[in-house]
PDB file of C-alpha atoms in Angstrom:
ATOM      1  CA  GLU A   1     -10.232  89.304  67.303  1.00  0.00           C
ATOM      2  CA  VAL A   2     -13.475  87.953  68.696  1.00  0.00           C
ATOM      3  CA  GLN A   3     -14.394  89.233  72.098  1.00  0.00           C
ATOM      4  CA  LEU A   4     -17.499  89.383  74.258  1.00  0.00           C
ATOM      5  CA  VAL A   5     -18.047  91.902  76.962  1.00  0.00           C
ATOM      6  CA  GLU A   6     -20.695  91.661  79.489  1.00  0.00           C
ATOM      7  CA  SER A   7     -21.828  94.407  81.872  1.00  0.00           C
ATOM      8  CA  GLY A   8     -24.679  95.683  84.129  1.00  0.00           C
ATOM      9  CA  GLY A   9     -24.364  93.215  87.067  1.00  0.00           C
ATOM     10  CA  THR A  10     -24.836  94.832  90.549  1.00  0.00           C
ATOM     11  CA  LEU A  11     -26.562  94.418  93.990  1.00  0.00           C
ATOM     12  CA  ILE A  12     -30.111  94.418  93.779  1.00  0.00           C
ATOM     13  CA  GLN A  13     -33.161  93.749  96.198  1.00  0.00           C
ATOM     14  CA  PRO A  14     -35.437  90.862  95.760  1.00  0.00           C
ATOM     15  CA  GLY A  15     -38.231  91.676  93.395  1.00  0.00           C
ATOM     16  CA  GLY A  16     -36.227  94.086  91.439  1.00  0.00           C
ATOM     17  CA  SER A  17     -35.459  94.414  87.718  1.00  0.00           C
ATOM     18  CA  LEU A  18     -32.143  94.578  86.103  1.00  0.00           C
ATOM     19  CA  THR A  19     -30.801  94.337  82.366  1.00  0.00           C
ATOM     20  CA  LEU A  20     -27.391  92.789  81.370  1.00  0.00           C
ATOM     21  CA  SER A  21     -25.698  93.498  78.308  1.00  0.00           C
ATOM     22  CA  CYS A  22     -23.244  91.702  76.177  1.00  0.00           C
ATOM     23  CA  THR A  23     -21.489  93.400  73.248  1.00  0.00           C
ATOM     24  CA  ALA A  24     -19.601  91.661  70.766  1.00  0.00           C
ATOM     25  CA  SER A  25     -16.728  92.383  68.406  1.00  0.00           C
ATOM     26  CA  GLY A  26     -15.051  90.307  65.576  1.00  0.00           C
ATOM     27  CA  PHE A  27     -18.125  88.722  64.702  1.00  0.00           C
ATOM     28  CA  THR A  28     -22.002  89.524  64.222  1.00  0.00           C
ATOM     29  CA  VAL A  29     -24.385  88.423  67.031  1.00  0.00           C
ATOM     30  CA  SER A  30     -27.144  87.904  64.470  1.00  0.00           C
ATOM     31  CA  SER A  31     -25.240  85.394  62.557  1.00  0.00           C
ATOM     32  CA  ASN A  32     -25.957  82.433  64.829  1.00  0.00           C
ATOM     33  CA  TYR A  33     -27.367  81.870  68.218  1.00  0.00           C
ATOM     34  CA  MET A  34     -26.208  83.532  71.324  1.00  0.00           C
ATOM     35  CA  THR A  35     -26.857  82.313  74.945  1.00  0.00           C
ATOM     36  CA  TRP A  36     -26.618  83.344  78.598  1.00  0.00           C
ATOM     37  CA  VAL A  37     -25.321  80.873  81.063  1.00  0.00           C
ATOM     38  CA  ARG A  38     -25.194  81.515  84.834  1.00  0.00           C
ATOM     39  CA  GLN A  39     -23.060  80.128  87.846  1.00  0.00           C
ATOM     40  CA  ALA A  40     -24.136  80.610  91.295  1.00  0.00           C
ATOM     41  CA  PRO A  41     -21.455  80.889  93.974  1.00  0.00           C
ATOM     42  CA  GLY A  42     -19.649  77.603  94.353  1.00  0.00           C
ATOM     43  CA  LYS A  43     -22.068  75.828  91.856  1.00  0.00           C
ATOM     44  CA  GLY A  44     -21.895  74.625  88.415  1.00  0.00           C
ATOM     45  CA  LEU A  45     -22.851  76.145  85.059  1.00  0.00           C
ATOM     46  CA  GLU A  46     -26.512  76.534  84.335  1.00  0.00           C
ATOM     47  CA  TRP A  47     -28.026  77.464  80.956  1.00  0.00           C
ATOM     48  CA  VAL A  48     -30.420  80.484  81.094  1.00  0.00           C
ATOM     49  CA  SER A  49     -31.396  81.491  77.721  1.00  0.00           C
ATOM     50  CA  LEU A  50     -30.840  81.456  73.949  1.00  0.00           C
ATOM     51  CA  ILE A  51     -31.787  83.819  70.955  1.00  0.00           C
ATOM     52  CA  PHE A  52     -31.717  82.431  67.567  1.00  0.00           C
ATOM     53  CA  SER A  53     -30.710  84.370  64.419  1.00  0.00           C
ATOM     54  CA  SER A  54     -34.463  84.665  63.678  1.00  0.00           C
ATOM     55  CA  GLY A  55     -35.023  86.366  67.000  1.00  0.00           C
ATOM     56  CA  GLY A  56     -36.824  83.455  68.459  1.00  0.00           C
ATOM     57  CA  THR A  57     -36.018  82.759  72.166  1.00  0.00           C
ATOM     58  CA  PHE A  58     -35.834  79.870  74.718  1.00  0.00           C
ATOM     59  CA  TYR A  59     -35.636  80.056  78.302  1.00  0.00           C
ATOM     60  CA  ALA A  60     -34.733  77.641  81.232  1.00  0.00           C
ATOM     61  CA  ASP A  61     -37.721  76.719  83.266  1.00  0.00           C
ATOM     62  CA  SER A  62     -36.146  78.533  86.198  1.00  0.00           C
ATOM     63  CA  VAL A  63     -36.377  81.977  84.573  1.00  0.00           C
ATOM     64  CA  LYS A  64     -39.120  81.480  82.170  1.00  0.00           C
ATOM     65  CA  GLY A  65     -41.659  84.369  82.466  1.00  0.00           C
ATOM     66  CA  ARG A  66     -39.261  86.592  84.564  1.00  0.00           C
ATOM     67  CA  PHE A  67     -36.370  86.782  81.890  1.00  0.00           C
ATOM     68  CA  THR A  68     -36.391  88.185  78.515  1.00  0.00           C
ATOM     69  CA  MET A  69     -33.562  88.018  75.903  1.00  0.00           C
ATOM     70  CA  SER A  70     -33.217  90.462  73.136  1.00  0.00           C
ATOM     71  CA  ARG A  71     -30.948  91.815  70.482  1.00  0.00           C
ATOM     72  CA  ASP A  72     -29.875  95.137  69.173  1.00  0.00           C
ATOM     73  CA  ASN A  73     -28.261  94.344  65.735  1.00  0.00           C
ATOM     74  CA  SER A  74     -27.111  98.008  65.259  1.00  0.00           C
ATOM     75  CA  LYS A  75     -25.201  97.805  68.710  1.00  0.00           C
ATOM     76  CA  ASN A  76     -23.844  94.019  68.059  1.00  0.00           C
ATOM     77  CA  THR A  77     -25.249  93.484  71.577  1.00  0.00           C
ATOM     78  CA  VAL A  78     -27.649  91.072  73.261  1.00  0.00           C
ATOM     79  CA  TYR A  79     -29.468  91.669  76.463  1.00  0.00           C
ATOM     80  CA  LEU A  80     -30.796  89.829  79.401  1.00  0.00           C
ATOM     81  CA  HIS A  81     -33.725  91.527  80.916  1.00  0.00           C
ATOM     82  CA  MET A  82     -34.452  90.314  84.317  1.00  0.00           C
ATOM     83  CA  ASN A  83     -37.548  90.894  86.396  1.00  0.00           C
ATOM     84  CA  SER A  84     -38.907  89.661  89.885  1.00  0.00           C
ATOM     85  CA  LEU A  85     -35.443  88.867  90.806  1.00  0.00           C
ATOM     86  CA  ARG A  86     -34.907  86.188  93.585  1.00  0.00           C
ATOM     87  CA  VAL A  87     -32.101  85.414  95.998  1.00  0.00           C
ATOM     88  CA  GLU A  88     -31.298  82.283  94.086  1.00  0.00           C
ATOM     89  CA  ASP A  89     -30.751  84.244  90.881  1.00  0.00           C
ATOM     90  CA  THR A  90     -27.514  85.396  92.491  1.00  0.00           C
ATOM     91  CA  ALA A  91     -24.702  84.333  90.018  1.00  0.00           C
ATOM     92  CA  VAL A  92     -22.092  85.316  87.728  1.00  0.00           C
ATOM     93  CA  TYR A  93     -23.697  85.589  84.305  1.00  0.00           C
ATOM     94  CA  PHE A  94     -21.904  84.636  81.177  1.00  0.00           C
ATOM     95  CA  CYS A  95     -22.690  85.204  77.594  1.00  0.00           C
ATOM     96  CA  ALA A  96     -21.448  82.854  74.850  1.00  0.00           C
ATOM     97  CA  ARG A  97     -22.042  82.530  71.170  1.00  0.00           C
ATOM     98  CA  GLU A  98     -23.241  79.344  69.419  1.00  0.00           C
ATOM     99  CA  GLU A  99     -20.086  77.509  69.048  1.00  0.00           C
ATOM    100  CA  PHE A 100     -19.398  78.015  72.781  1.00  0.00           C
ATOM    101  CA  ASP A 101     -15.719  78.769  71.609  1.00  0.00           C
ATOM    102  CA  TYR A 102     -15.899  82.409  73.092  1.00  0.00           C
ATOM    103  CA  TRP A 103     -17.364  83.495  76.190  1.00  0.00           C
ATOM    104  CA  GLY A 104     -17.429  86.915  78.069  1.00  0.00           C
ATOM    105  CA  GLN A 105     -15.718  87.394  81.292  1.00  0.00           C
ATOM    106  CA  GLY A 106     -18.933  87.382  83.272  1.00  0.00           C
ATOM    107  CA  THR A 107     -20.835  89.894  85.349  1.00  0.00           C
ATOM    108  CA  LEU A 108     -21.992  89.429  89.053  1.00  0.00           C
ATOM    109  CA  VAL A 109     -25.538  89.694  89.971  1.00  0.00           C
ATOM    110  CA  THR A 110     -26.153  89.698  93.567  1.00  0.00           C
ATOM    111  CA  VAL A 111     -29.806  89.507  94.807  1.00  0.00           C
ATOM    112  CA  SER A 112     -30.113  90.542  98.417  1.00  0.00           C
ATOM    113  CA  SER A 113     -31.921  92.652 100.780  1.00  0.00           C
TER     114      SER A 113
ATOM    115  CA  ASP B   1     -36.123  67.631  79.789  1.00  0.00           C
ATOM    116  CA  ILE B   2     -32.563  66.172  78.822  1.00  0.00           C
ATOM    117  CA  GLN B   3     -30.292  65.765  81.685  1.00  0.00           C
ATOM    118  CA  MET B   4     -26.542  65.218  81.724  1.00  0.00           C
ATOM    119  CA  THR B   5     -24.816  63.225  84.484  1.00  0.00           C
ATOM    120  CA  GLN B   6     -21.157  63.482  85.216  1.00  0.00           C
ATOM    121  CA  SER B   7     -19.025  61.195  87.054  1.00  0.00           C
ATOM    122  CA  PRO B   8     -17.183  61.357  89.380  1.00  0.00           C
ATOM    123  CA  SER B   9     -17.982  64.697  90.887  1.00  0.00           C
ATOM    124  CA  SER B  10     -14.422  64.856  92.168  1.00  0.00           C
ATOM    125  CA  LEU B  11     -11.210  63.220  91.806  1.00  0.00           C
ATOM    126  CA  SER B  12      -7.849  63.409  93.205  1.00  0.00           C
ATOM    127  CA  ALA B  13      -4.890  62.561  91.033  1.00  0.00           C
ATOM    128  CA  SER B  14      -1.165  63.198  90.592  1.00  0.00           C
ATOM    129  CA  VAL B  15       0.895  64.812  87.753  1.00  0.00           C
ATOM    130  CA  GLY B  16       1.455  62.264  85.038  1.00  0.00           C
ATOM    131  CA  ASP B  17      -1.685  60.344  85.755  1.00  0.00           C
ATOM    132  CA  ARG B  18      -4.325  59.298  83.347  1.00  0.00           C
ATOM    133  CA  VAL B  19      -7.664  60.592  84.185  1.00  0.00           C
ATOM    134  CA  THR B  20     -11.127  59.824  82.867  1.00  0.00           C
ATOM    135  CA  ILE B  21     -14.311  61.547  83.299  1.00  0.00           C
ATOM    136  CA  THR B  22     -17.751  60.384  82.147  1.00  0.00           C
ATOM    137  CA  CYS B  23     -20.784  62.020  80.844  1.00  0.00           C
ATOM    138  CA  ARG B  24     -24.076  60.292  80.324  1.00  0.00           C
ATOM    139  CA  ALA B  25     -27.109  61.782  78.569  1.00  0.00           C
ATOM    140  CA  SER B  26     -30.597  60.684  79.563  1.00  0.00           C
ATOM    141  CA  GLN B  27     -31.499  60.793  75.813  1.00  0.00           C
ATOM    142  CA  SER B  28     -29.475  60.174  72.722  1.00  0.00           C
ATOM    143  CA  ILE B  29     -27.593  63.285  71.417  1.00  0.00           C
ATOM    144  CA  SER B  30     -25.507  61.667  68.572  1.00  0.00           C
ATOM    145  CA  LYS B  31     -22.336  63.351  69.078  1.00  0.00           C
ATOM    146  CA  TYR B  32     -23.451  66.882  70.031  1.00  0.00           C
ATOM    147  CA  LEU B  33     -21.364  66.994  73.093  1.00  0.00           C
ATOM    148  CA  ASN B  34     -18.953  69.697  74.292  1.00  0.00           C
ATOM    149  CA  TRP B  35     -16.394  69.453  77.037  1.00  0.00           C
ATOM    150  CA  PHE B  36     -15.260  72.522  79.085  1.00  0.00           C
ATOM    151  CA  GLN B  37     -12.254  73.401  81.529  1.00  0.00           C
ATOM    152  CA  GLN B  38     -13.025  76.070  84.037  1.00  0.00           C
ATOM    153  CA  LYS B  39     -10.517  77.551  86.662  1.00  0.00           C
ATOM    154  CA  PRO B  40     -11.667  79.682  89.509  1.00  0.00           C
ATOM    155  CA  GLY B  41     -12.705  83.186  88.597  1.00  0.00           C
ATOM    156  CA  THR B  42     -12.679  82.607  84.940  1.00  0.00           C
ATOM    157  CA  ALA B  43     -15.015  81.657  81.945  1.00  0.00           C
ATOM    158  CA  PRO B  44     -15.301  78.267  80.835  1.00  0.00           C
ATOM    159  CA  ARG B  45     -12.736  77.140  77.969  1.00  0.00           C
ATOM    160  CA  LEU B  46     -13.903  74.977  75.304  1.00  0.00           C
ATOM    161  CA  LEU B  47     -11.774  71.868  75.050  1.00  0.00           C
ATOM    162  CA  ILE B  48     -13.543  69.438  72.834  1.00  0.00           C
ATOM    163  CA  TYR B  49     -16.817  69.719  70.552  1.00  0.00           C
ATOM    164  CA  ALA B  50     -18.773  67.236  68.640  1.00  0.00           C
ATOM    165  CA  ALA B  51     -17.677  64.698  71.226  1.00  0.00           C
ATOM    166  CA  SER B  52     -14.101  64.139  69.850  1.00  0.00           C
ATOM    167  CA  THR B  53     -12.805  67.090  67.885  1.00  0.00           C
ATOM    168  CA  LEU B  54     -10.011  68.915  69.806  1.00  0.00           C
ATOM    169  CA  GLN B  55     -10.618  72.865  69.882  1.00  0.00           C
ATOM    170  CA  SER B  56      -7.723  74.822  68.250  1.00  0.00           C
ATOM    171  CA  GLY B  57      -4.897  75.586  70.791  1.00  0.00           C
ATOM    172  CA  VAL B  58      -5.832  72.704  73.141  1.00  0.00           C
ATOM    173  CA  PRO B  59      -3.006  70.300  74.053  1.00  0.00           C
ATOM    174  CA  SER B  60      -3.398  66.804  72.454  1.00  0.00           C
ATOM    175  CA  ARG B  61      -3.452  65.046  75.756  1.00  0.00           C
ATOM    176  CA  PHE B  62      -7.096  65.775  75.943  1.00  0.00           C
ATOM    177  CA  THR B  63      -9.199  63.421  74.081  1.00  0.00           C
ATOM    178  CA  GLY B  64     -13.026  62.852  73.941  1.00  0.00           C
ATOM    179  CA  SER B  65     -15.002  59.811  72.752  1.00  0.00           C
ATOM    180  CA  GLY B  66     -18.601  58.495  72.549  1.00  0.00           C
ATOM    181  CA  SER B  67     -21.861  58.985  70.756  1.00  0.00           C
ATOM    182  CA  GLY B  68     -25.513  58.558  71.603  1.00  0.00           C
ATOM    183  CA  THR B  69     -25.600  58.693  75.430  1.00  0.00           C
ATOM    184  CA  ASP B  70     -22.171  57.869  77.040  1.00  0.00           C
ATOM    185  CA  PHE B  71     -19.202  60.117  76.509  1.00  0.00           C
ATOM    186  CA  THR B  72     -15.633  60.283  78.096  1.00  0.00           C
ATOM    187  CA  LEU B  73     -13.011  62.743  78.275  1.00  0.00           C
ATOM    188  CA  THR B  74      -9.454  61.557  78.963  1.00  0.00           C
ATOM    189  CA  ILE B  75      -6.390  63.398  80.099  1.00  0.00           C
ATOM    190  CA  SER B  76      -3.496  61.230  79.108  1.00  0.00           C
ATOM    191  CA  SER B  77      -0.940  62.665  81.311  1.00  0.00           C
ATOM    192  CA  LEU B  78      -2.022  65.171  84.072  1.00  0.00           C
ATOM    193  CA  GLN B  79      -0.351  68.468  83.957  1.00  0.00           C
ATOM    194  CA  PRO B  80      -0.141  71.047  86.776  1.00  0.00           C
ATOM    195  CA  GLU B  81      -2.389  73.471  84.663  1.00  0.00           C
ATOM    196  CA  ASP B  82      -4.940  70.713  84.313  1.00  0.00           C
ATOM    197  CA  PHE B  83      -6.254  71.003  87.751  1.00  0.00           C
ATOM    198  CA  ALA B  84      -9.646  72.443  87.247  1.00  0.00           C
ATOM    199  CA  THR B  85     -13.377  71.797  87.066  1.00  0.00           C
ATOM    200  CA  TYR B  86     -14.523  69.920  83.867  1.00  0.00           C
ATOM    201  CA  TYR B  87     -18.107  70.117  82.498  1.00  0.00           C
ATOM    202  CA  CYS B  88     -19.853  68.395  79.691  1.00  0.00           C
ATOM    203  CA  GLN B  89     -22.854  70.014  77.821  1.00  0.00           C
ATOM    204  CA  GLN B  90     -25.082  68.701  75.013  1.00  0.00           C
ATOM    205  CA  SER B  91     -25.871  70.803  72.069  1.00  0.00           C
ATOM    206  CA  TYR B  92     -28.295  68.509  70.278  1.00  0.00           C
ATOM    207  CA  TYR B  93     -31.358  69.898  72.145  1.00  0.00           C
ATOM    208  CA  THR B  94     -31.543  73.914  72.251  1.00  0.00           C
ATOM    209  CA  ARG B  95     -33.901  73.713  75.240  1.00  0.00           C
ATOM    210  CA  PRO B  96     -32.287  73.130  77.600  1.00  0.00           C
ATOM    211  CA  LEU B  97     -28.496  73.270  76.582  1.00  0.00           C
ATOM    212  CA  ALA B  98     -27.968  71.262  79.670  1.00  0.00           C
ATOM    213  CA  PHE B  99     -24.623  70.840  81.323  1.00  0.00           C
ATOM    214  CA  GLY B 100     -23.382  68.151  83.584  1.00  0.00           C
ATOM    215  CA  GLY B 101     -22.860  68.845  87.176  1.00  0.00           C
ATOM    216  CA  GLY B 102     -19.120  69.304  86.720  1.00  0.00           C
ATOM    217  CA  THR B 103     -15.939  67.081  87.691  1.00  0.00           C
ATOM    218  CA  LYS B 104     -13.252  68.740  90.098  1.00  0.00           C
ATOM    219  CA  VAL B 105      -9.849  67.480  89.450  1.00  0.00           C
ATOM    220  CA  GLU B 106      -7.673  68.110  92.492  1.00  0.00           C
ATOM    221  CA  ILE B 107      -4.025  67.543  93.227  1.00  0.00           C
ATOM    222  CA  LYS B 108      -3.389  64.338  95.374  1.00  0.00           C
TER     223      LYS B 108
END
C-alpha cells in the first residue's frame, strides 16, 4: 500500500530554520519526482518544490534561496530544509508523488514570534 | 511563468444540480491538466488527470474535458459528498507546477 507520512512541523520564530520529512512506503521516492505543496490558512494550494529522480531540484520563486529539497534513498524519504522563515511561510505542508495520486496528511508550520 | 485561472471562485448549488468549473492556462499545456477535490482538514484528492481521465475509484459523475488552454470539470448530478473546494493544476511545466485559485462548491 502506498503511503506518505510528513513530520517536522512546529511553531518557530521568524528567521528560524526547520526541516520537514516525508517518508514513503509502497513505492520508491527516487523512481520519479516528488514535490512539496503548501496551503496557508484559509488559502489555496501553492506548489513549493520538486526533486527529480536525477536529484535535480526546482523551487517556487517565493522560497528560492531559502528552502532546499533533498532525498535519502536509503530511508525512502524526502526533506524540505527551510531557512530564514517568514510569517508568510505559515502553512500546512504536503508532500506528493509525481502522479499526485498520493499525498501525505500534511504537517503544520507556524512562523510567529 | 505559467498561470492557472479558475472560475468561478465559488458557487452555490443544490443536490442533483449539474455543476461546471472552468480552468484557463496562460500558455498551452496540451492535456497536462489535473483536477483535485479538497475537503477541510484533508489532503487534496486526485479526481482527473490528463484533462479527461478519471482516477481509479472516482465516481463517473465527474468528467473533465479540454486541451491547450481551456479546461472544464463537470459534476453531472451534485451529491452531498461533493461539497468541497476544487483545484486545477498544470503538469506540463515542472516549474512552476501551478495550481488554480480554487472553486468552493457550497450548498444552496
